[in-house]
Amino acid sequence: MKRYISMFILIVVCFLLQTTLFQSLQIANVIPNLLLVLVAASGFMYGRMMGMCSGILCGLLMDCLYSNVIGLGILMFVIIGYINGMANKLYFKDDMSIPLSAIVISDFIYGIMYYMFNFMLRGRLDFVSYFKGVILPEAVYTVIVGVLLYKFLHWLEDKMYPPVEIPLEITGVSTEEE
Amino acid sequence: MRKRTKVTIDPKYILIVIVVICVALIFVSFKFEDKMAPLRSVVGNAVTPMQRGINSIGAKISEVMEYVTSLEKLVKENNELKEEIDSLSAENKLLQQDKYELENFRKLYSLDEQYAGYPKVTARVVSSDGDNWANSFIIDKGSDDGLAVNMNVMAGDGLVGIITKVNKSYSKVRSIIDDASSVAGTFLKTSDSCFVSGNLQLANQGIIEITDIDGTADIKDGYAVVTSQISNKYLPGILIGYAKDLKKDSTNITQRGYLTPAADFSKLNMVLVITQVKDSEDLEEMLDK
């Protein structure tokens, strides 16, 4: 429960930051997709359900304020959350490479879906230029911010649920530092 | 070990349910836009005041950041600028002549009165679009301040966009550089009509497209483009920007080119909303006859 509440607050804060503060921190004309990082991270760290829940919230926020139709954003974010939730088994806290590549892949999927729904259907077919102009820079910037966000999420997780040291009896490997 | 919540339903099915609901929602909000307004306003009313607060902090931070990072640049720039001043002052004289000419033309088309006569309301830009695909923003005035959908929005003396959604205390503006935006324009000097449409690929360079200009039109780069009489949403005679890189289409029947908007889209803080909606019913009646 604590997790859900903290994620809710985080998403709202990140949404506010993304729509205001980060507009003035643009690099190469793009802003990082913080909400996507949160959806991907919650899916990846806590499983499919959590991923979908944050997906719904993020999508709802974006749709209600900035989209013409409600539902499209929710759909895209929920799919991202679910896909990342499927990779939950690969989650291992100390390894940053997998979650970061998950963010990149998620951002590509999000970008491609956004392009398909909002641009391709209107006859804007020059995918390569959209890929170079928006999707790629956004992914790079998002990953950089994603690293920091992930560090914060791990720190938060440790605060909320301090790791319990389990003495390992059967295997000889010890998790404790010597 | 982490405690697992005891949900026995497979997330797979929940995903399917959500997807179905979303698709239904898309259709509903497409068909009955008004029905979704309460939901939008609940979220919007909760979020926009917070955005307004953070935005003012953000503006300050970016000011400080700019100050720190640009110090070195400034020295270099200063030298360059000094050189530029010379060439600019020469250019300025030319422009002043142009301005005089422009004013004459405005009088000629009796646009001047209309332009100043439009009732206007100032509004502050609260937040910009949350993603990199669209170019729309939220302003802090809504129906309580007398705003309505389809009102034109200006900054300085140039057209910025049009209000597409209005709530009690805030409204959404789609800018003319947005990919979905298209404005009927006309060349001030020659009265040739054209279409000014936003394009995401060009938006980052700060320019937009003009298309469908008559092939025989005698137009040159730098000519001013204003909103046209025939537009059914934009009031006539609002300056959109200046044409550049005009060229003939391959068919030779039409010309196309680019347009530098008169409003600076990278630094939108305050905008003017013209609180007069174009009465397009008259126009439609006229067109029917």
XYZ file of C-alpha atoms in Angstrom:
467
model
C 0.000 0.000 0.000
C 2.797 2.354 0.967
C 4.314 1.628 -2.397
C 1.162 2.615 -4.250
C 0.816 5.851 -2.307
C 4.436 6.824 -2.792
C 4.207 6.007 -6.497
C 1.058 8.114 -6.765
C 2.790 11.102 -5.195
C 5.883 10.572 -7.330
C 3.865 10.448 -10.529
C 1.979 13.639 -9.715
C 5.213 15.434 -8.804
C 6.952 14.212 -11.950
C 3.981 15.196 -14.080
C 4.093 18.701 -12.651
C 7.840 18.918 -13.182
C 7.673 17.573 -16.703
C 5.042 20.049 -17.818
C 6.621 23.074 -16.168
C 10.201 22.982 -14.947
C 11.606 20.684 -17.613
C 10.187 22.878 -20.355
C 12.937 25.316 -19.470
C 15.546 22.537 -19.324
C 15.133 21.441 -22.915
C 18.116 19.893 -24.631
C 18.031 19.565 -28.430
C 14.416 20.679 -28.280
C 13.211 17.669 -26.337
C 12.227 17.101 -22.761
C 12.758 13.814 -20.921
C 9.732 11.611 -20.472
C 9.740 11.276 -16.683
C 6.352 9.621 -16.539
C 7.547 6.907 -18.874
C 10.511 6.213 -16.604
C 8.172 5.914 -13.624
C 5.785 3.582 -15.429
C 8.632 1.451 -16.729
C 10.332 1.402 -13.342
C 7.220 0.526 -11.369
C 6.436 -2.247 -13.806
C 9.974 -3.500 -13.742
C 10.468 -3.283 -9.990
C 7.075 -4.360 -8.703
C 5.435 -6.349 -11.448
C 2.690 -6.084 -14.002
C -0.097 -4.874 -11.697
C 1.885 -1.955 -10.361
C 3.071 -1.086 -13.865
C -0.464 -0.978 -15.151
C -1.692 1.092 -12.189
C 0.941 3.764 -12.710
C 0.246 3.553 -16.437
C -3.408 4.390 -15.862
C -2.582 7.369 -13.660
C 0.061 8.792 -16.001
C -2.122 8.313 -19.045
C -5.100 9.896 -17.332
C -3.102 12.958 -16.299
C -1.648 13.463 -19.774
C -4.938 12.806 -21.549
C -7.083 15.044 -19.394
C -4.869 18.063 -19.838
C -3.181 17.757 -23.157
C -4.880 15.243 -25.397
C -7.936 15.537 -27.542
C -9.159 12.047 -26.778
C -9.120 10.408 -23.392
C -7.903 6.853 -23.490
C -5.080 6.859 -25.991
C -2.439 7.927 -23.495
C -3.770 5.498 -20.903
C -3.599 2.721 -23.448
C 0.002 3.478 -24.394
C 1.219 3.855 -20.810
C -0.604 0.713 -19.637
C 0.985 -1.316 -22.421
C 4.411 0.046 -21.442
C 3.754 -0.800 -17.795
C 2.618 -4.297 -18.652
C 5.565 -5.061 -20.916
C 7.975 -3.889 -18.247
C 6.087 -5.892 -15.663
C 6.728 -9.004 -17.701
C 10.448 -8.347 -17.307
C 10.014 -8.185 -13.526
C 11.700 -11.593 -13.177
C 14.906 -10.095 -14.503
C 14.894 -7.423 -11.843
C 17.971 -7.344 -9.714
C 18.605 -4.262 -7.676
C 22.315 -3.756 -8.169
C 22.277 -4.156 -11.899
C 21.423 -0.924 -13.690
C 21.967 -2.073 -17.256
C 18.758 -4.030 -17.642
C 16.393 -1.385 -16.260
C 18.083 1.297 -18.348
C 17.787 -0.705 -21.532
C 14.182 -1.305 -20.516
C 13.682 2.449 -20.404
C 15.214 2.890 -23.848
C 13.060 0.151 -25.325
C 9.967 1.549 -23.587
C 10.661 5.021 -24.902
C 11.055 3.666 -28.416
C 7.815 1.731 -28.110
C 6.051 4.803 -26.721
C 7.453 7.024 -29.468
C 6.552 4.606 -32.214
C 3.046 4.137 -30.837
C 2.583 7.894 -30.533
C 3.808 8.347 -34.089
C 1.495 5.646 -35.392
C -1.637 6.896 -33.643
C -1.169 10.622 -34.074
C 0.979 11.108 -37.154
C 0.958 8.108 -39.469
C -2.831 8.030 -39.482
C -2.806 11.631 -40.706
C -0.547 10.779 -43.606
C 2.759 11.991 -42.181
C 4.834 9.111 -43.418
C 8.385 10.381 -43.024
C 9.124 8.129 -40.072
C 12.911 8.441 -40.262
C 12.923 12.168 -39.692
C 10.523 11.867 -36.742
C 12.730 9.126 -35.367
C 15.826 11.288 -35.627
C 14.153 14.479 -34.537
C 12.058 13.336 -31.609
C 12.233 9.690 -30.628
C 16.003 9.271 -30.500
C 16.922 12.466 -28.610
C 14.037 11.903 -26.235
C 15.251 8.375 -25.496
C 18.785 9.565 -24.789
C 17.669 12.361 -22.502
C 15.156 10.107 -20.793
C 17.801 7.491 -20.008
C 20.067 10.086 -18.433
C 17.275 11.353 -16.216
C 16.167 7.748 -15.734
C 19.451 6.881 -14.015
C 18.848 9.544 -11.391
C 15.209 8.581 -10.978
C 16.131 4.926 -10.529
C 18.702 5.804 -7.877
C 16.003 7.781 -6.101
C 13.503 4.935 -6.374
C 16.001 2.477 -4.908
C 16.765 4.853 -2.085
C 13.056 5.276 -1.421
C 12.529 1.542 -1.484
C 15.277 1.073 1.102
C 13.708 3.732 3.312
C 10.255 2.235 3.138
C 11.257 -1.385 3.387
C 14.676 -1.641 4.990
C 16.407 -4.744 3.677
C 16.296 -7.583 6.158
C 19.398 -9.631 6.409
C 18.526 -13.234 5.999
C 21.135 -15.637 7.208
C 21.658 -18.151 4.496
C 21.965 -21.608 5.907
C 21.709 -23.916 2.984
C 23.879 -22.207 0.451
C 27.321 -21.203 1.432
C 27.111 -17.791 -0.191
C 26.782 -14.913 2.207
C 25.188 -11.623 1.271
C 26.787 -9.811 4.150
C 29.792 -7.683 3.590
C 32.852 -8.885 5.294
C 10.871 -11.952 1.195
C 8.417 -9.449 -0.109
C 4.776 -9.981 0.627
C 2.758 -10.518 -2.482
C -0.675 -8.985 -2.610
C -3.240 -11.725 -2.811
C -4.782 -10.951 -6.154
C -5.829 -14.130 -7.821
C -6.738 -12.605 -11.173
C -4.046 -12.926 -13.765
C -2.768 -9.437 -14.742
C -3.162 -10.592 -18.329
C -6.935 -10.382 -18.054
C -6.786 -7.044 -16.300
C -4.685 -5.731 -19.196
C -7.280 -6.938 -21.661
C -10.057 -5.272 -19.657
C -8.109 -2.006 -19.487
C -7.391 -2.086 -23.200
C -11.059 -2.627 -23.969
C -12.060 0.204 -21.619
C -9.467 2.501 -23.208
C -10.660 1.781 -26.718
C -14.224 2.423 -25.578
C -13.089 5.653 -23.900
C -11.381 6.789 -27.085
C -14.589 6.298 -29.011
C -16.708 7.945 -26.338
C -14.463 10.977 -26.053
C -14.330 11.204 -29.828
C -18.084 11.088 -30.244
C -19.246 12.951 -27.158
C -16.550 15.426 -26.284
C -18.812 17.367 -23.920
C -19.520 14.340 -21.787
C -15.863 14.039 -20.850
C -15.551 17.680 -19.810
C -16.273 17.081 -16.087
C -13.452 14.549 -15.841
C -11.079 16.901 -17.574
C -12.011 19.832 -15.388
C -11.610 17.815 -12.163
C -8.067 16.871 -13.087
C -7.304 20.240 -14.624
C -8.558 22.281 -11.713
C -6.474 20.245 -9.320
C -3.317 20.365 -11.356
C -3.115 23.808 -12.957
C -2.717 25.842 -9.726
C 0.227 23.641 -8.757
C 1.700 23.981 -12.230
C 1.405 27.722 -12.000
C 3.396 27.695 -8.767
C 6.120 25.434 -10.035
C 6.306 27.275 -13.317
C 7.249 30.501 -11.616
C 9.971 28.654 -9.706
C 11.078 27.009 -12.936
C 11.321 30.337 -14.674
C 13.572 31.605 -11.903
C 15.775 28.517 -11.987
C 16.185 28.700 -15.721
C 17.074 32.359 -15.358
C 19.815 31.508 -12.871
C 21.005 28.571 -14.958
C 21.149 30.739 -18.003
C 23.078 33.346 -16.096
C 25.698 30.869 -14.942
C 26.131 28.921 -18.135
C 26.079 31.818 -20.488
C 28.634 34.057 -18.847
C 31.453 32.812 -21.046
C 29.286 32.827 -24.072
C 28.216 36.355 -23.349
C 31.690 37.769 -23.673
C 32.132 36.138 -27.036
C 28.678 37.087 -28.061
C 29.246 40.660 -27.046
C 32.020 41.059 -29.574
C 29.993 39.450 -32.274
C 27.030 41.594 -31.404
C 29.004 44.776 -31.675
C 29.863 43.866 -35.228
C 26.285 42.978 -35.837
C 25.025 46.314 -34.563
C 26.652 48.083 -37.459
C 25.014 45.926 -40.053
C 21.756 45.975 -38.155
C 21.535 49.703 -37.872
C 21.827 49.877 -41.603
C 19.181 47.214 -41.899
C 17.050 49.026 -39.384
C 16.785 52.028 -41.611
C 15.556 49.823 -44.386
C 13.101 48.157 -42.047
C 11.780 51.450 -40.865
C 11.004 52.279 -44.407
C 9.303 48.934 -44.700
C 7.353 49.611 -41.556
C 6.144 52.878 -42.900
C 5.089 51.053 -46.014
C 3.393 48.361 -43.966
C 1.418 50.913 -42.018
C 0.305 52.419 -45.242
C -0.865 49.091 -46.452
C -2.711 48.406 -43.232
C -4.547 51.626 -43.661
C -5.228 50.688 -47.215
C -6.878 47.499 -46.178
C -8.457 49.271 -43.210
C -7.066 46.534 -41.045
C -5.610 48.967 -38.620
C -8.897 49.789 -36.953
C -9.966 46.191 -36.738
C -6.662 45.155 -35.307
C -6.708 47.683 -32.506
C -10.433 47.342 -32.112
C -10.438 43.699 -31.097
C -11.107 43.362 -27.379
C -8.191 41.602 -25.764
C -7.417 39.881 -22.479
C -3.945 39.158 -21.189
C -3.195 35.661 -19.930
C -0.169 33.921 -18.507
C 1.175 30.664 -19.944
C 0.976 28.105 -17.158
C 2.449 24.974 -18.659
C 3.486 23.565 -21.970
C 2.676 20.290 -23.527
C 4.127 17.355 -21.634
C 5.643 15.609 -24.598
C 7.748 16.360 -27.611
C 5.136 15.734 -30.256
C 2.596 18.498 -29.955
C 2.820 22.244 -29.513
C 0.050 23.324 -27.234
C 0.010 25.089 -23.914
C -2.273 25.966 -21.022
C -3.115 29.542 -20.065
C -4.435 30.654 -16.697
C -7.718 32.190 -17.825
C -10.880 30.298 -18.608
C -14.604 30.667 -19.085
C -14.806 32.670 -15.850
C -12.760 35.376 -17.539
C -14.955 35.310 -20.614
C -12.856 33.058 -22.788
C -14.415 30.597 -25.205
C -13.334 27.989 -27.692
C -12.047 29.304 -31.064
C -10.806 32.584 -29.669
C -7.584 33.715 -31.307
C -4.434 34.044 -29.232
C -1.642 36.510 -29.995
C 1.718 37.393 -28.544
C 3.194 40.748 -29.343
C 1.735 41.488 -32.737
C 1.748 37.980 -34.141
C -0.750 35.162 -34.129
C 0.109 32.378 -31.690
C -2.779 29.990 -31.903
C -6.358 29.246 -31.093
C -8.167 28.122 -27.963
C -9.251 24.526 -28.377
C -10.534 23.763 -24.921
C -11.962 25.970 -22.189
C -12.451 25.202 -18.556
C -13.524 27.390 -15.658
C -10.094 28.638 -14.741
C -7.800 27.566 -17.544
C -7.854 26.893 -21.239
C -5.784 25.027 -23.750
C -4.254 26.771 -26.732
C -3.071 24.979 -29.839
C -0.275 26.981 -31.387
C 0.021 27.545 -35.121
C 3.314 25.632 -35.207
C 1.520 22.497 -34.010
C 1.483 19.720 -36.551
C -2.308 19.622 -36.663
C -2.756 23.347 -37.149
C -3.707 24.932 -40.440
C -4.634 28.558 -40.961
C -6.023 30.223 -44.045
C -3.796 33.199 -44.719
C -3.404 35.895 -47.263
C -0.478 37.949 -48.503
C -0.937 41.493 -47.295
C 0.588 43.053 -50.372
C -0.947 41.010 -53.144
C -4.030 39.480 -51.461
C -3.050 36.039 -52.672
C -4.491 33.379 -50.435
C -2.503 30.520 -48.982
C -2.551 27.933 -46.231
C -0.230 28.189 -43.258
C 0.214 24.792 -41.663
C 2.401 23.709 -38.783
C 4.839 20.888 -39.225
C 6.652 19.082 -36.453
C 9.723 18.580 -38.622
C 10.055 22.333 -39.037
C 8.795 23.418 -35.623
C 12.210 23.085 -34.033
C 13.685 25.465 -36.585
C 10.973 27.948 -35.676
C 9.373 28.017 -39.106
C 6.141 26.727 -40.586
C 4.910 25.884 -44.065
C 2.862 27.909 -46.513
C 1.216 25.990 -49.297
C -1.355 26.378 -52.039
C -0.317 29.802 -53.221
C -1.460 30.652 -56.701
C 1.306 29.903 -59.206
C 0.988 33.238 -60.884
C 1.115 35.236 -57.676
C 3.815 37.893 -57.723
C 5.222 37.362 -54.265
C 8.675 37.671 -52.817
C 10.475 36.516 -49.691
C 9.801 38.754 -46.733
C 6.215 39.559 -47.595
C 3.861 39.618 -44.635
C 1.163 36.977 -44.330
C -1.972 37.768 -42.337
C -5.035 35.728 -41.464
C -7.530 35.621 -44.253
C -11.121 36.784 -44.496
C -12.168 33.340 -45.616
C -10.900 31.595 -42.506
C -13.845 30.476 -40.437
C -12.101 30.537 -37.086
C -9.428 33.202 -37.303
C -10.291 36.876 -37.329
C -9.053 38.618 -40.460
C -5.929 40.700 -40.617
C -3.863 39.263 -37.787
C -0.188 39.093 -38.701
C 1.070 35.506 -38.857
C 4.605 36.048 -40.067
C 6.866 36.655 -43.022
C 7.303 34.388 -46.017
C 10.644 32.952 -47.035
C 12.151 30.421 -49.450
C 9.209 30.611 -51.814
C 9.321 28.305 -54.798
C 7.095 26.858 -57.495
C 5.629 23.399 -57.011
C 6.580 20.768 -59.526
C 3.154 21.138 -61.090
C 3.746 24.879 -61.684
C 0.134 25.513 -60.688
C 0.864 26.398 -57.088
C 3.737 27.794 -55.095
C 4.911 26.844 -51.640
C 7.382 28.118 -49.122
C 8.137 28.662 -45.477
C 7.078 31.290 -43.020
C 8.829 32.793 -40.023
C 6.165 33.442 -37.391
C 5.952 36.960 -36.013
C 5.510 35.613 -32.485
C 8.486 34.124 -30.650
C 7.377 30.631 -29.688
C 10.451 29.769 -27.681
C 9.721 32.408 -25.082
C 6.001 32.530 -24.532
C 5.150 33.953 -21.139
C 2.255 36.308 -21.640
C -0.267 36.057 -24.446
C -3.166 38.189 -25.601
C -6.494 36.514 -26.144
C -8.886 38.251 -28.503
C -12.230 37.823 -26.809
C -14.150 38.030 -30.022
C -15.070 34.865 -31.818
C -15.352 35.004 -35.554
C -18.970 34.704 -36.473
C -18.601 32.117 -39.148
C -22.328 31.573 -39.582
C -22.603 34.736 -41.641
C -19.756 33.525 -43.726
C -21.239 30.119 -44.280
C -24.500 31.690 -45.326
C -22.655 33.864 -47.767
C -20.798 30.921 -49.151
C -24.029 29.006 -49.633
C -25.385 31.794 -51.771
